């Protein structure tokens, strides 16, 4: 898109104060990016104002009826890139009426 | 599938554009003069339907979400439905009592941080905004709320990212999110310059360096689209082959489009605030979300995919040294340039 391809003078670039790698050194930038990709990858990208959902710790209080659907919903988050752990603690023993569910969601890729 | 993957299906909610600040880069032109707000009852009904459609995470932003009184209630309702929750805030309105209300229901608090203190104050249009925000961090830690920072990358502020990362780590943040400025809303009025694709390449190099330096202490999330990734997995930009109509119609909406955005005017749109109204999925005042979503899958989803395919065709070719771009800005801009007829005229929302 035109908005992302427009050029700026190197003087106005923040990177001009940081890098000796010059904007016209296309091969050098491409090589540096290739090396950096071994350390860092953009696996998904988020919209402005929306924090990445990969570092969630939560405590939920759900009643007995809701427990199954809520845990199922949480477990659906599990996958190769996301690890979800949930611990359920019953309230009201011997007949549990409420559960405290402690959830830890981590991005496994980092 | 979409840019946030197929695991976390997220809804960003803007319950109000009311804000205690009038930031220079605000994409939604929020400020103290904004009065309207969405009703919590309507949002609760929407979230129940949205959970059935496969969404499992919400993010509250605005406006300043802390100016919206029902915030704790909505977070609690969302949690009861199994949603992960996050709130994005400028941090200035945090208090011990407010945090005590939020903490049981809040997974992550994201606080805006725009650079070194002078830059932060300038961007926030408020003297001492940085020091006021910093003073609240003790309260956040005491409340036990996990928190992170969101840094807006402009054409000229990349050198400040090193300081920002050190600050975030020292304060105990778990996440530092780097998002490119978009020249919409007030950012357009102030003529702030977003990073172009070349600056995004340099930004990637700096983020990779900082992630290496702070490995194990802080997660850095760089919000740019990687053309190499999209070329391998076009569905991340909704640019894959369209499913058959009966398959799309039978799929939960979250399998077709995420993120979803609930705007302060009641429109539910795909991808980003300000997305072309002709592609809107529903309006909170036009009846059941489930029914509107079913209609969208039949009537609008093919047009949305067509738009996404055109955008990917426009941006896919780039030199090897410019692999990154701001896809959200590209598709949102394109959605306004290729309008389709809106769904209908909503009745006025609660004010």
Coordinates of C-alpha atoms in Angstrom, one line a residue:
Chain A
X1 CA 0.0 0.0 0.0
X2 CA 1.1 3.5 -0.7
X3 CA 1.0 4.4 3.0
X4 CA 3.6 1.8 3.9
X5 CA 5.9 2.2 1.0
X6 CA 6.6 5.9 1.1
X7 CA 10.2 6.9 1.8
X8 CA 11.6 9.1 4.5
X9 CA 14.8 10.9 4.6
X10 CA 17.4 9.1 6.7
X11 CA 17.8 12.1 8.9
X12 CA 14.2 11.8 10.2
X13 CA 14.6 8.1 10.9
X14 CA 15.1 6.9 14.4
X15 CA 17.2 4.0 13.0
X16 CA 19.7 6.5 11.6
X17 CA 20.8 7.2 15.2
X18 CA 21.1 3.5 16.0
X19 CA 22.5 1.6 13.1
X20 CA 25.6 1.9 11.0
X21 CA 23.8 -0.2 8.4
X22 CA 22.7 2.3 5.8
X23 CA 19.3 2.4 4.2
X24 CA 20.7 1.9 0.7
X25 CA 22.6 -1.3 1.8
X26 CA 19.7 -3.5 0.9
X27 CA 21.8 -6.7 0.8
X28 CA 23.2 -5.9 4.2
X29 CA 19.8 -5.3 5.7
X30 CA 18.4 -8.5 4.2
X31 CA 21.4 -10.4 5.6
X32 CA 21.0 -8.9 9.1
X33 CA 17.3 -9.7 9.1
X34 CA 18.0 -13.3 8.1
X35 CA 20.4 -13.6 11.1
X36 CA 17.9 -11.9 13.5
X37 CA 15.2 -14.3 12.4
X38 CA 17.1 -17.1 14.1
X39 CA 16.6 -15.2 17.4
X40 CA 13.1 -13.8 16.9
X41 CA 10.0 -14.5 14.9
X42 CA 6.8 -12.7 14.4
X43 CA 4.4 -15.6 14.6
X44 CA 1.3 -13.5 14.9
X45 CA 0.6 -9.9 15.2
X46 CA -1.9 -8.0 17.2
X47 CA -3.9 -4.8 16.6
X48 CA -3.3 -1.6 18.3
X49 CA -4.6 -1.4 21.9
X50 CA -4.9 -5.1 22.1
X51 CA -2.2 -6.8 24.1
X52 CA -1.0 -10.2 23.0
X53 CA -2.9 -12.9 24.7
X54 CA 0.0 -15.1 25.7
X55 CA 0.7 -14.3 29.3
X56 CA -2.5 -14.8 31.1
X57 CA -2.9 -15.8 34.7
X58 CA -6.5 -16.0 35.9
X59 CA -8.7 -17.1 38.7
X60 CA -12.3 -17.9 37.8
X61 CA -15.1 -18.8 40.1
X62 CA -17.7 -20.9 38.4
X63 CA -20.6 -23.0 39.7
X64 CA -20.8 -26.7 39.2
X65 CA -23.0 -26.4 36.2
X66 CA -20.7 -24.0 34.4
X67 CA -17.4 -25.9 35.3
X68 CA -17.5 -28.3 32.4
X69 CA -18.1 -25.8 29.6
X70 CA -15.6 -23.3 31.0
X71 CA -12.8 -25.9 31.3
X72 CA -13.6 -27.1 27.8
X73 CA -13.4 -23.6 26.5
X74 CA -10.0 -23.1 28.2
X75 CA -8.6 -26.4 27.0
X76 CA -9.5 -25.5 23.5
X77 CA -6.8 -22.8 23.8
X78 CA -4.2 -25.6 24.1
X79 CA -2.1 -26.2 21.0
X80 CA 1.5 -26.4 19.8
X81 CA 2.0 -22.7 20.4
X82 CA 0.0 -22.3 23.7
X83 CA 0.1 -24.2 26.9
X84 CA -2.9 -24.0 29.2
X85 CA -2.8 -25.3 32.8
X86 CA -6.0 -25.2 34.9
X87 CA -6.4 -26.3 38.5
X88 CA -9.9 -26.6 39.9
X89 CA -10.5 -26.2 43.7
X90 CA -14.0 -27.1 44.9
X91 CA -15.9 -25.0 47.4
X92 CA -18.7 -26.5 49.6
X93 CA -17.2 -30.0 50.3
X94 CA -18.7 -32.6 50.6
X95 CA -21.1 -31.3 47.9
X96 CA -19.2 -28.8 45.8
X97 CA -21.3 -25.9 44.6
X98 CA -18.6 -23.6 43.3
X99 CA -15.1 -24.1 41.9
X100 CA -12.2 -21.8 41.9
X101 CA -10.3 -22.4 38.6
X102 CA -6.7 -21.2 38.4
X103 CA -5.6 -20.8 34.9
X104 CA -2.1 -20.2 33.5
X105 CA -1.8 -19.6 29.8
X106 CA 1.6 -19.3 28.3
X107 CA 2.9 -18.9 24.8
X108 CA 5.0 -22.0 24.4
X109 CA 6.9 -20.7 21.5
X110 CA 9.0 -18.2 23.5
Chain B
X1 CA -7.7 -18.2 11.2
X2 CA -6.3 -14.7 11.1
X3 CA -3.3 -12.6 12.2
X4 CA -3.7 -13.7 15.8
X5 CA -3.7 -17.4 15.0
X6 CA -6.4 -20.0 15.4
X7 CA -6.1 -20.6 19.1
X8 CA -6.9 -17.3 20.7
X9 CA -10.1 -15.8 19.1
X10 CA -10.2 -12.2 20.4
X11 CA -12.8 -9.5 20.7
X12 CA -11.6 -6.0 21.3
X13 CA -14.3 -3.9 23.0
X14 CA -14.4 0.0 23.0
X15 CA -17.1 0.6 25.5
X16 CA -16.6 4.4 25.3
X17 CA -14.3 7.0 23.7
X18 CA -14.3 9.0 26.9
X19 CA -10.8 9.5 28.1
X20 CA -9.0 11.6 30.7
X21 CA -6.3 12.4 28.2
X22 CA -6.3 13.7 24.6
X23 CA -3.2 11.8 23.2
X24 CA -1.6 13.0 20.0
X25 CA -1.5 9.5 18.5
X26 CA -5.0 8.4 19.4
X27 CA -6.5 6.4 16.5
X28 CA -10.0 6.8 17.9
X29 CA -9.8 10.5 18.7
X30 CA -10.9 9.8 22.3
X31 CA -11.0 12.6 24.9
X32 CA -12.8 14.1 27.9
X33 CA -15.5 15.6 25.6
X34 CA -16.7 12.1 24.4
X35 CA -19.9 11.2 26.3
X36 CA -21.5 8.1 24.8
X37 CA -21.0 4.6 26.1
X38 CA -22.3 1.1 25.5
X39 CA -24.6 -0.5 28.0
X40 CA -23.1 -3.4 30.0
X41 CA -26.3 -5.4 29.7
X42 CA -26.1 -5.3 25.9
X43 CA -22.4 -6.3 26.0
X44 CA -23.1 -9.2 28.3
X45 CA -25.7 -10.6 25.9
X46 CA -23.3 -10.1 23.0
X47 CA -20.5 -12.0 24.8
X48 CA -22.8 -14.9 25.6
X49 CA -23.5 -15.2 21.8
X50 CA -19.9 -14.6 21.0
X51 CA -18.7 -17.4 23.2
X52 CA -21.0 -19.7 21.3
X53 CA -19.4 -18.5 18.1
X54 CA -16.0 -19.6 19.4
X55 CA -14.4 -16.4 20.8
X56 CA -12.4 -16.9 24.0
X57 CA -10.6 -13.7 24.8
X58 CA -11.6 -10.0 25.2
X59 CA -9.6 -6.9 25.4
X60 CA -11.1 -3.6 26.7
X61 CA -9.7 -0.4 25.4
X62 CA -11.3 2.9 24.4
X63 CA -11.2 5.6 25.3
X64 CA -9.9 5.0 28.8
X65 CA -11.7 1.8 30.0
X66 CA -11.3 3.0 33.6
X67 CA -13.7 5.8 32.9
X68 CA -16.4 3.2 32.2
X69 CA -18.1 2.3 35.5
X70 CA -19.4 -1.2 34.6
X71 CA -15.8 -2.4 33.7
X72 CA -15.5 -4.8 36.7
X73 CA -18.9 -6.2 36.1
X74 CA -18.2 -6.9 32.4
X75 CA -14.9 -8.5 33.2
X76 CA -16.5 -10.8 35.8
X77 CA -19.3 -11.7 33.3
X78 CA -16.7 -12.5 30.6
X79 CA -14.7 -14.6 33.0
X80 CA -17.8 -16.6 33.9
X81 CA -18.2 -17.4 30.2
X82 CA -14.6 -18.6 30.0
X83 CA -13.0 -15.6 28.3
X84 CA -9.5 -14.5 29.0
X85 CA -9.5 -10.8 29.8
X86 CA -7.2 -7.8 29.2
X87 CA -7.5 -4.1 29.7
X88 CA -5.5 -1.4 28.0
X89 CA -5.1 1.8 30.0
X90 CA -3.0 4.9 30.3
X91 CA -2.7 4.0 34.0
X92 CA -3.5 7.5 35.4
X93 CA -6.9 6.6 36.9
X94 CA -5.7 3.5 38.7
X95 CA -6.3 3.4 42.4
X96 CA -6.0 0.7 45.1
X97 CA -9.8 0.4 45.3
X98 CA -10.3 0.3 41.5
X99 CA -7.6 -2.4 41.2
X100 CA -9.2 -4.4 44.0
X101 CA -12.4 -4.4 41.9
X102 CA -10.6 -5.5 38.8
X103 CA -7.9 -7.9 40.0
X104 CA -10.1 -11.0 40.4
X105 CA -11.3 -10.8 36.8
X106 CA -8.3 -9.4 35.0
X107 CA -5.7 -11.5 33.2
X108 CA -3.5 -8.7 31.9
X109 CA -3.3 -4.9 32.3
X110 CA -1.5 -3.3 29.4
X111 CA -0.3 0.3 30.1
X112 CA 0.7 2.7 27.4
X113 CA 4.3 3.9 27.4
X114 CA 5.4 6.1 24.6
X115 CA 9.1 6.5 25.2
X116 CA 11.4 8.3 27.6
X117 CA 9.5 10.6 30.1
X118 CA 9.6 13.7 27.9
X119 CA 8.4 11.8 24.8
X120 CA 5.7 10.1 26.8
X121 CA 4.4 13.4 28.2
X122 CA 4.5 15.0 24.8
X123 CA 2.6 12.2 23.1
X124 CA 0.1 12.1 26.0
X125 CA -0.5 15.8 25.8
X126 CA -0.1 16.1 29.5
X127 CA 2.7 17.3 31.7
X128 CA 4.0 14.8 34.2
X129 CA 1.9 12.0 32.7
X130 CA 4.9 9.6 32.9
X131 CA 5.6 10.3 36.6
X132 CA 1.9 10.0 37.4
X133 CA 1.7 6.6 35.5
X134 CA 4.9 5.4 37.2
X135 CA 3.5 6.2 40.6
X136 CA 0.6 3.9 40.0
X137 CA 2.8 0.8 39.3
X138 CA 3.3 0.1 43.0
X139 CA -0.5 -0.2 43.3
X140 CA -0.6 -2.6 40.3
X141 CA 2.1 -4.8 41.8
X142 CA 0.5 -4.8 45.2
X143 CA -2.8 -5.9 43.7
X144 CA -1.0 -8.8 42.0
X145 CA -2.3 -7.9 38.5
X146 CA 0.0 -9.1 35.7
X147 CA 0.9 -6.1 33.6
X148 CA 2.7 -5.1 30.4
X149 CA 3.4 -2.0 28.4
X150 CA 2.5 -1.0 24.9
X151 CA 4.9 1.2 23.0
X152 CA 3.9 3.0 19.8
X153 CA 6.7 2.9 17.2
X154 CA 6.9 6.1 15.1
X155 CA 9.3 6.9 12.3
X156 CA 11.7 8.6 14.7
X157 CA 11.5 7.0 18.1
X158 CA 13.2 3.7 17.6
X159 CA 16.2 4.8 19.7
X160 CA 13.9 5.1 22.8
X161 CA 13.0 1.4 22.7
X162 CA 16.2 0.4 24.5
X163 CA 15.3 2.6 27.4
X164 CA 11.6 1.5 27.3
X165 CA 12.6 -2.1 27.5
X166 CA 14.9 -1.6 30.4
X167 CA 12.2 0.4 32.2
X168 CA 9.6 -2.3 31.6
X169 CA 11.9 -5.0 32.8
X170 CA 12.9 -3.1 35.9
X171 CA 9.3 -2.4 36.8
X172 CA 8.4 -6.1 36.6
X173 CA 6.3 -6.0 33.4
X174 CA 5.8 -9.4 31.7
X175 CA 5.1 -8.1 28.2
X176 CA 6.4 -5.2 26.1
X177 CA 4.3 -4.8 22.9
X178 CA 5.7 -2.7 20.1
X179 CA 3.0 -1.5 17.7
X180 CA 3.5 0.7 14.7
X181 CA 1.8 4.1 14.7
X182 CA -1.2 4.3 12.4
X183 CA -1.8 7.7 10.8
X184 CA -5.5 7.8 11.6
X185 CA -7.6 9.8 14.1
X186 CA -5.6 12.4 16.0
X187 CA -2.3 11.1 14.7
X188 CA -3.4 12.4 11.3
X189 CA -4.3 15.8 12.7
X190 CA -0.9 16.1 14.4
X191 CA 0.8 14.8 11.2
X192 CA 2.7 12.2 13.2
X193 CA 4.8 9.9 10.9
X194 CA 4.3 6.2 11.1
X195 CA 7.3 3.9 10.5
X196 CA 7.6 2.9 6.8
X197 CA 8.6 -0.6 5.8
X198 CA 12.3 0.2 6.0
X199 CA 12.0 1.5 9.5
X200 CA 10.0 -1.7 10.4
X201 CA 13.0 -3.7 9.2
X202 CA 15.3 -1.8 11.5
X203 CA 12.7 -2.1 14.2
X204 CA 12.8 -5.9 13.8
X205 CA 16.6 -5.9 14.2
X206 CA 16.3 -3.8 17.4
X207 CA 13.5 -5.9 18.8
X208 CA 15.4 -9.1 18.1
X209 CA 18.5 -7.7 19.9
X210 CA 16.5 -6.6 22.9
X211 CA 14.6 -9.9 23.1
X212 CA 18.0 -11.7 23.2
X213 CA 19.2 -9.3 25.9
X214 CA 16.1 -9.8 28.1
X215 CA 15.4 -13.4 27.3
X216 CA 13.6 -15.1 30.2
X217 CA 12.8 -11.7 31.8
X218 CA 10.4 -10.0 29.5
X219 CA 8.5 -11.0 26.3
X220 CA 8.7 -8.5 23.4
X221 CA 5.8 -8.7 20.9
X222 CA 6.4 -6.9 17.6
X223 CA 3.1 -6.2 15.9
X224 CA 4.0 -6.3 12.2
X225 CA 3.0 -8.6 9.5
X226 CA 5.7 -10.8 8.0
X227 CA 5.3 -11.3 4.3
X228 CA 7.3 -14.5 4.4
X229 CA 4.9 -15.9 7.0
X230 CA 1.8 -14.9 5.1
X231 CA 3.2 -16.4 1.9
X232 CA 3.6 -19.7 3.7
X233 CA 0.2 -19.3 5.5
X234 CA -2.1 -17.0 3.6
X235 CA -5.0 -17.7 5.9
X236 CA -3.2 -15.5 8.5
X237 CA -4.2 -12.5 6.3
X238 CA -7.5 -14.1 5.3
X239 CA -5.9 -14.5 1.9
X240 CA -6.3 -18.3 1.5
X241 CA -8.9 -20.0 -0.7
X242 CA -12.4 -19.3 0.3
X243 CA -14.2 -22.2 1.9
X244 CA -17.4 -23.5 0.3
X245 CA -20.5 -21.5 1.3
X246 CA -22.0 -24.4 3.3
X247 CA -18.7 -24.9 5.1
X248 CA -18.4 -21.2 6.0
X249 CA -22.1 -21.1 7.0
X250 CA -21.6 -24.1 9.4
X251 CA -18.5 -22.8 11.0
X252 CA -18.4 -20.7 14.2
X253 CA -17.6 -17.1 13.3
X254 CA -14.4 -17.3 15.3
X255 CA -13.1 -19.9 12.8
X256 CA -13.6 -17.4 10.0
X257 CA -12.6 -14.0 11.5
X258 CA -10.5 -12.9 14.5
X259 CA -10.0 -10.3 15.8
X260 CA -13.4 -8.9 16.1
X261 CA -14.0 -5.3 17.2
X262 CA -16.9 -3.8 19.1
X263 CA -16.9 -0.1 18.5
X264 CA -18.3 2.5 20.8
X265 CA -21.1 3.2 18.3
X266 CA -22.3 -0.4 18.6
X267 CA -21.0 -1.7 15.3
X268 CA -19.2 -5.0 15.4
X269 CA -16.6 -5.0 12.7
X270 CA -13.8 -7.4 11.6
X271 CA -10.2 -6.8 12.3
X272 CA -9.8 -3.2 13.5
X273 CA -11.6 -0.1 14.8
X274 CA -12.7 2.1 11.9
X275 CA -13.1 -0.9 9.5
X276 CA -15.4 -0.1 6.5
X277 CA -19.0 -0.1 7.7
X278 CA -20.0 -2.1 4.7
X279 CA -18.1 -5.1 6.0
X280 CA -19.7 -4.8 9.5
X281 CA -20.8 -8.1 11.0
X282 CA -23.5 -6.8 13.3
X283 CA -24.8 -3.9 15.3
X284 CA -25.6 -4.4 19.0
X285 CA -29.0 -2.7 18.6
X286 CA -30.1 -4.7 15.5
X287 CA -31.1 -7.9 17.3
X288 CA -29.4 -11.2 18.0
X289 CA -25.7 -11.3 17.3
X290 CA -26.0 -15.0 16.4
X291 CA -28.5 -14.2 13.7
X292 CA -26.6 -11.3 12.3
X293 CA -23.4 -13.4 12.3
X294 CA -25.2 -16.2 10.4
X295 CA -26.3 -13.6 7.8
X296 CA -22.8 -12.1 7.6
X297 CA -21.3 -15.5 6.9
X298 CA -23.7 -15.9 3.9
X299 CA -23.7 -12.4 2.5
X300 CA -20.6 -10.5 3.6
X301 CA -17.9 -13.0 4.3
X302 CA -17.1 -13.7 0.6
X303 CA -16.7 -9.9 0.1
X304 CA -14.5 -9.7 3.1
X305 CA -12.3 -12.5 1.8
X306 CA -12.2 -10.8 -1.6
X307 CA -11.0 -7.6 0.0
X308 CA -8.3 -9.4 2.0
X309 CA -7.2 -11.2 -1.1
X310 CA -6.9 -7.9 -2.9
X311 CA -4.9 -6.3 -0.1
X312 CA -2.5 -9.3 0.0
X313 CA -2.1 -9.0 -3.7
X314 CA -1.2 -5.3 -3.3
X315 CA 1.3 -5.8 -0.5
X316 CA 2.8 -9.2 -1.2
X317 CA 5.6 -8.1 -3.5
X318 CA 8.4 -6.4 -1.7
X319 CA 12.2 -6.4 -1.8
X320 CA 14.0 -8.9 0.4
X321 CA 15.1 -6.2 2.8
X322 CA 11.5 -5.0 3.4
X323 CA 9.6 -8.2 4.6
X324 CA 7.5 -6.4 7.2
X325 CA 4.4 -4.2 6.8
X326 CA 1.5 -2.9 8.8
X327 CA -1.2 -5.2 7.5
X328 CA -3.9 -3.9 9.8
X329 CA -3.5 -0.4 8.4
X330 CA -3.5 -1.7 4.9
X331 CA -6.7 -3.7 5.1
X332 CA -8.6 -1.0 7.1
X333 CA -7.7 1.7 4.6
X334 CA -8.7 -0.6 1.7
X335 CA -12.0 -1.4 3.4
X336 CA -12.9 2.3 3.3
X337 CA -11.8 2.7 -0.3
X338 CA -13.9 -0.3 -1.4
X339 CA -17.2 0.4 0.4
X340 CA -20.1 -1.9 0.2
X341 CA -23.6 -1.1 1.3
X342 CA -24.0 -1.0 5.1
X343 CA -26.3 -3.5 6.9
X344 CA -28.8 -0.9 8.1
X345 CA -29.4 2.1 10.2
X346 CA -29.2 1.4 13.9
X347 CA -31.2 3.0 16.6
X348 CA -29.4 5.3 18.9
X349 CA -27.3 3.8 21.7
X350 CA -27.5 4.6 25.4
X351 CA -25.7 7.8 26.2

